């Protein structure tokens, strides 16, 4: 099948590359010509393990092409995926749909034969209806169908999530489109993915409700972790004990810093905003947002406690600053709150991240990047393990630290307290 992905951000690029690997002809389109030129040279602008190899392979065998000519790409393709950004509106909480609607207008003037137009971008309920209205201004409704097909890819795990999804959600009432899309996804369905056919609006809401629910699960266990710290309980026992109940499930019950990234913070706010529009109170999700926004304060208080409130001139190391491992993404990472706050209090901060220097800290006083774990830890009073990169999972602190032994605050519960204590280090973690 001939597919066009509009937008070569995270969703569009990963999906486009993976669809081409399944044997489809894919054109990835972006109005950013510089980006397209880099992609043509095999330079992938995002950090995603395995993506570059897969893109180069399919580009070489000509199943994957890159272009900035949207009109021509639309004309050549049968299925058009809208994969542009839907950021939070400036001065608001709802999703900014400008890019989605602009693309819809462009599509409307290039329809030459029947097209399936799919929103993969995360869009609020009824966006599909709006897109349909825009396109039908210039086209007969028989010449196109607007479908919702949300993505459930995690950064850092995106290729595996694309290849082995739990479910494929297709929101449309159009039987013809449904049949074509079931066929498109048949290689994944035959490997065990559930194909769920729903109304378009339901598909749109499934995406938001899923992200909001996962955010709730994390926030729930983070709050339980606070209680565990006061009662001498190991939160990991709680996660295992709860997770063994199949109705609950064990995943996304890892306590840690505030959840971040480009999705949970944005999507929880957007679903609340949609509900407000329909005069519905999503009180649980509102509490989740509030609790998560306060999470970094709670962890900072713990840091102050560990340092006995003497933060000024203390040397603090951050191992990992991205919002999670296997990504270079800094969006809504809790380090963006904690590092500036500690700097304000007079701490001298060094950080190391496997994805390198971060411009986000450029203007923050007394914050510097180190190119290795060893250099970063040297002379430190407190080492904070902020992100769960594999690189940090078997650090031999005893061998690495020659002089003064820093305190270790493991915000991802990577290490065991007994083992670290046995090496002569003071050790703190989350909920245990
Ligand atoms: C999330 C969803 O997991 C994907 O299904 C969805 O497609 C994607 O958003 C999206 O809407 O595009 P992502 O933001 O890449 O994916 O990352 P997650 O792995 O979900 O992690 C989000 C945050 O939750 C991170 O800060 C992570 O550290 C935190 N987290 C996750 C925990 O604190 N505990 C956990 O047990 C799991």
Coordinates of N, CA, C and O in Angstrom, one line a residue, residues 331-401:
X331 N 11.6 17.0 27.7 CA 10.3 17.6 27.9 C 9.6 17.2 29.2 O 9.5 16.0 29.5
X332 N 9.3 18.2 30.0 CA 8.7 17.9 31.3 C 9.4 16.9 32.2 O 8.8 16.2 33.0
X333 N 10.7 16.9 32.0 CA 11.5 16.0 32.9 C 11.6 16.7 34.3 O 11.7 17.9 34.4
X334 N 11.5 15.9 35.4 CA 11.5 16.5 36.7 C 12.8 17.1 37.0 O 12.9 18.0 37.9
X335 N 13.9 16.8 36.3 CA 15.2 17.4 36.5 C 15.1 18.9 36.2 O 15.9 19.7 36.7
X336 N 14.2 19.3 35.3 CA 14.0 20.7 34.9 C 13.5 21.5 36.1 O 13.6 22.8 36.1
X337 N 12.9 20.8 37.1 CA 12.4 21.6 38.3 C 13.4 21.4 39.4 O 13.8 22.4 40.0
X338 N 13.9 20.2 39.5 CA 14.8 20.0 40.7 C 16.2 20.7 40.6 O 16.6 21.3 41.5
X339 N 16.8 20.7 39.4 CA 18.1 21.3 39.2 C 18.1 22.8 39.4 O 18.8 23.3 40.2
X340 N 17.2 23.5 38.8 CA 17.1 25.0 39.0 C 16.9 25.3 40.5 O 17.4 26.3 41.0
X341 N 16.0 24.5 41.1 CA 15.7 24.8 42.5 C 16.9 24.7 43.4 O 17.2 25.5 44.3
X342 N 17.7 23.6 43.2 CA 18.8 23.3 44.0 C 19.9 24.4 43.7 O 20.6 24.8 44.6
X343 N 20.0 24.8 42.4 CA 20.9 25.9 42.1 C 20.6 27.2 42.8 O 21.5 27.9 43.3
X344 N 19.3 27.5 42.8 CA 18.8 28.7 43.5 C 19.2 28.7 45.0 O 19.5 29.7 45.6
X345 N 19.2 27.5 45.6 CA 19.6 27.3 47.0 C 21.1 27.3 47.2 O 21.6 27.0 48.3
X346 N 21.9 27.5 46.1 CA 23.3 27.6 46.2 C 24.1 26.3 46.0 O 25.3 26.3 46.2
X347 N 23.4 25.3 45.5 CA 24.2 24.0 45.3 C 25.0 24.1 44.0 O 24.7 24.9 43.1
X348 N 26.1 23.4 43.9 CA 26.9 23.3 42.7 C 26.6 22.0 42.1 O 26.9 20.9 42.7
X349 N 26.1 22.0 40.9 CA 25.5 20.8 40.3 C 26.3 20.4 39.0 O 26.6 21.2 38.1
X350 N 26.6 19.1 39.0 CA 27.2 18.5 37.8 C 26.2 17.4 37.4 O 25.6 16.7 38.2
X351 N 26.1 17.2 36.0 CA 25.2 16.1 35.6 C 25.9 15.4 34.5 O 26.7 15.9 33.7
X352 N 25.5 14.1 34.4 CA 26.0 13.3 33.3 C 24.7 12.6 32.7 O 23.9 12.1 33.4
X353 N 24.6 12.6 31.4 CA 23.5 11.9 30.7 C 24.1 11.2 29.5 O 24.9 11.8 28.8
X354 N 23.7 9.9 29.3 CA 24.2 9.2 28.1 C 23.9 9.9 26.8 O 24.6 9.7 25.8
X355 N 22.9 10.8 26.8 CA 22.6 11.5 25.6 C 23.2 12.9 25.5 O 22.9 13.7 24.7
X356 N 24.2 13.1 26.4 CA 25.0 14.3 26.3 C 24.5 15.6 27.0 O 23.5 15.6 27.8
X357 N 25.1 16.7 26.6 CA 24.9 18.0 27.2 C 23.5 18.5 26.9 O 22.9 18.2 25.8
X358 N 22.9 19.2 27.8 CA 21.5 19.7 27.6 C 21.5 21.2 27.7 O 21.8 21.8 28.7
X359 N 21.0 21.8 26.6 CA 21.0 23.2 26.5 C 20.0 23.8 27.6 O 20.1 25.0 27.9
X360 N 19.1 23.0 28.0 CA 18.1 23.5 29.0 C 18.7 24.1 30.3 O 18.1 24.9 31.0
X361 N 20.0 23.6 30.6 CA 20.6 24.1 31.8 C 21.6 25.2 31.6 O 22.3 25.6 32.5
X362 N 21.8 25.6 30.3 CA 22.8 26.5 30.0 C 22.8 27.8 30.9 O 23.9 28.2 31.3
X363 N 21.6 28.3 31.1 CA 21.5 29.6 31.8 C 21.4 29.4 33.4 O 21.2 30.3 34.1
X364 N 21.4 28.1 33.8 CA 21.2 27.9 35.3 C 22.6 28.0 35.9 O 23.5 27.3 35.5
X365 N 22.6 28.8 37.0 CA 23.9 29.1 37.7 C 24.5 27.8 38.3 O 23.8 27.0 38.9
X366 N 25.8 27.7 38.2 CA 26.5 26.6 38.8 C 26.1 25.2 38.4 O 26.0 24.3 39.2
X367 N 25.7 25.1 37.1 CA 25.3 23.7 36.6 C 26.2 23.4 35.4 O 26.3 24.2 34.5
X368 N 26.9 22.3 35.5 CA 27.8 21.9 34.4 C 27.6 20.4 34.0 O 27.3 19.6 34.8
X369 N 28.0 20.2 32.7 CA 27.9 18.8 32.2 C 29.2 18.1 32.3 O 30.3 18.8 32.1
X370 N 29.2 16.9 32.7 CA 30.5 16.1 32.7 C 30.4 15.0 31.7 O 29.3 14.4 31.5
X371 N 31.5 14.6 31.1 CA 31.4 13.6 30.0 C 31.5 12.1 30.5 O 31.4 11.2 29.7
X372 N 31.6 11.9 31.8 CA 31.6 10.5 32.3 C 31.1 10.4 33.7 O 31.0 11.4 34.4
X373 N 30.6 9.2 34.0 CA 30.1 9.0 35.4 C 31.1 9.3 36.4 O 30.8 10.0 37.4
X374 N 32.3 8.8 36.2 CA 33.4 9.0 37.1 C 33.7 10.5 37.4 O 33.7 10.9 38.6
X375 N 33.9 11.3 36.3 CA 34.1 12.7 36.5 C 33.0 13.4 37.3 O 33.2 14.3 38.0
X376 N 31.8 12.9 37.0 CA 30.6 13.6 37.5 C 30.5 13.3 39.0 O 30.0 14.2 39.8
X377 N 30.9 12.1 39.4 CA 30.8 11.8 40.8 C 31.9 12.4 41.7 O 31.7 12.7 42.9
X378 N 33.1 12.6 41.1 CA 34.3 13.0 41.8 C 34.0 14.3 42.7 O 33.5 15.3 42.2
X379 N 34.3 14.2 43.9 CA 34.2 15.3 44.9 C 32.8 15.6 45.3 O 32.5 16.7 45.9
X380 N 31.8 14.8 44.9 CA 30.4 15.1 45.1 C 30.0 14.8 46.6 O 30.5 13.9 47.2
X381 N 29.1 15.6 47.1 CA 28.5 15.3 48.4 C 27.3 14.4 48.3 O 27.0 13.6 49.2
X382 N 26.5 14.6 47.2 CA 25.3 13.8 47.0 C 25.2 13.4 45.5 O 25.3 14.3 44.7
X383 N 25.0 12.1 45.3 CA 24.7 11.7 43.9 C 23.2 11.3 43.8 O 22.7 10.5 44.6
X384 N 22.5 12.0 42.9 CA 21.1 11.6 42.7 C 21.0 10.8 41.4 O 21.4 11.3 40.3
X385 N 20.5 9.6 41.5 CA 20.3 8.8 40.3 C 18.8 9.2 39.9 O 17.9 8.8 40.5
X386 N 18.8 10.0 38.8 CA 17.5 10.6 38.4 C 16.8 9.7 37.3 O 15.6 9.7 37.2
X387 N 17.6 9.1 36.4 CA 17.0 8.4 35.3 C 17.6 7.0 35.2 O 18.7 6.8 35.5
X388 N 16.7 6.0 34.9 CA 17.1 4.6 35.0 C 17.8 4.0 33.8 O 17.5 2.9 33.4
X389 N 18.8 4.7 33.3 CA 19.6 4.2 32.2 C 20.4 3.0 32.7 O 20.8 2.9 33.8
X390 N 20.5 2.0 31.7 CA 21.3 0.8 32.1 C 22.7 1.2 32.5 O 23.3 0.5 33.4
X391 N 23.3 2.3 31.9 CA 24.6 2.7 32.3 C 24.8 2.9 33.8 O 25.9 2.9 34.3
X392 N 23.7 3.2 34.5 CA 23.8 3.5 35.9 C 23.5 2.3 36.8 O 23.5 2.4 38.0
X393 N 23.2 1.2 36.1 CA 22.7 0.0 36.9 C 23.8 -0.8 37.6 O 23.5 -1.6 38.5
X394 N 25.0 -0.7 37.1 CA 26.0 -1.5 37.8 C 27.3 -0.7 38.0 O 28.4 -1.1 37.7
X395 N 27.1 0.5 38.5 CA 28.2 1.4 38.8 C 28.9 0.8 40.1 O 28.2 0.5 41.1
X396 N 30.2 0.6 40.1 CA 30.9 0.2 41.3 C 31.4 1.5 42.0 O 32.5 2.0 41.8
X397 N 30.5 2.0 42.9 CA 30.8 3.3 43.5 C 32.1 3.2 44.3 O 32.9 4.1 44.3
X398 N 32.3 2.1 44.9 CA 33.5 1.9 45.8 C 34.8 2.1 45.0 O 35.7 2.8 45.4
X399 N 34.8 1.5 43.8 CA 36.0 1.6 42.9 C 36.1 3.0 42.3 O 37.2 3.5 42.1
X400 N 35.0 3.6 42.0 CA 34.9 4.9 41.3 C 35.3 6.1 42.2 O 36.0 7.0 41.8
X401 N 34.9 6.0 43.5 CA 35.2 7.1 44.4 C 36.4 6.9 45.2 O 36.6 5.9 45.9

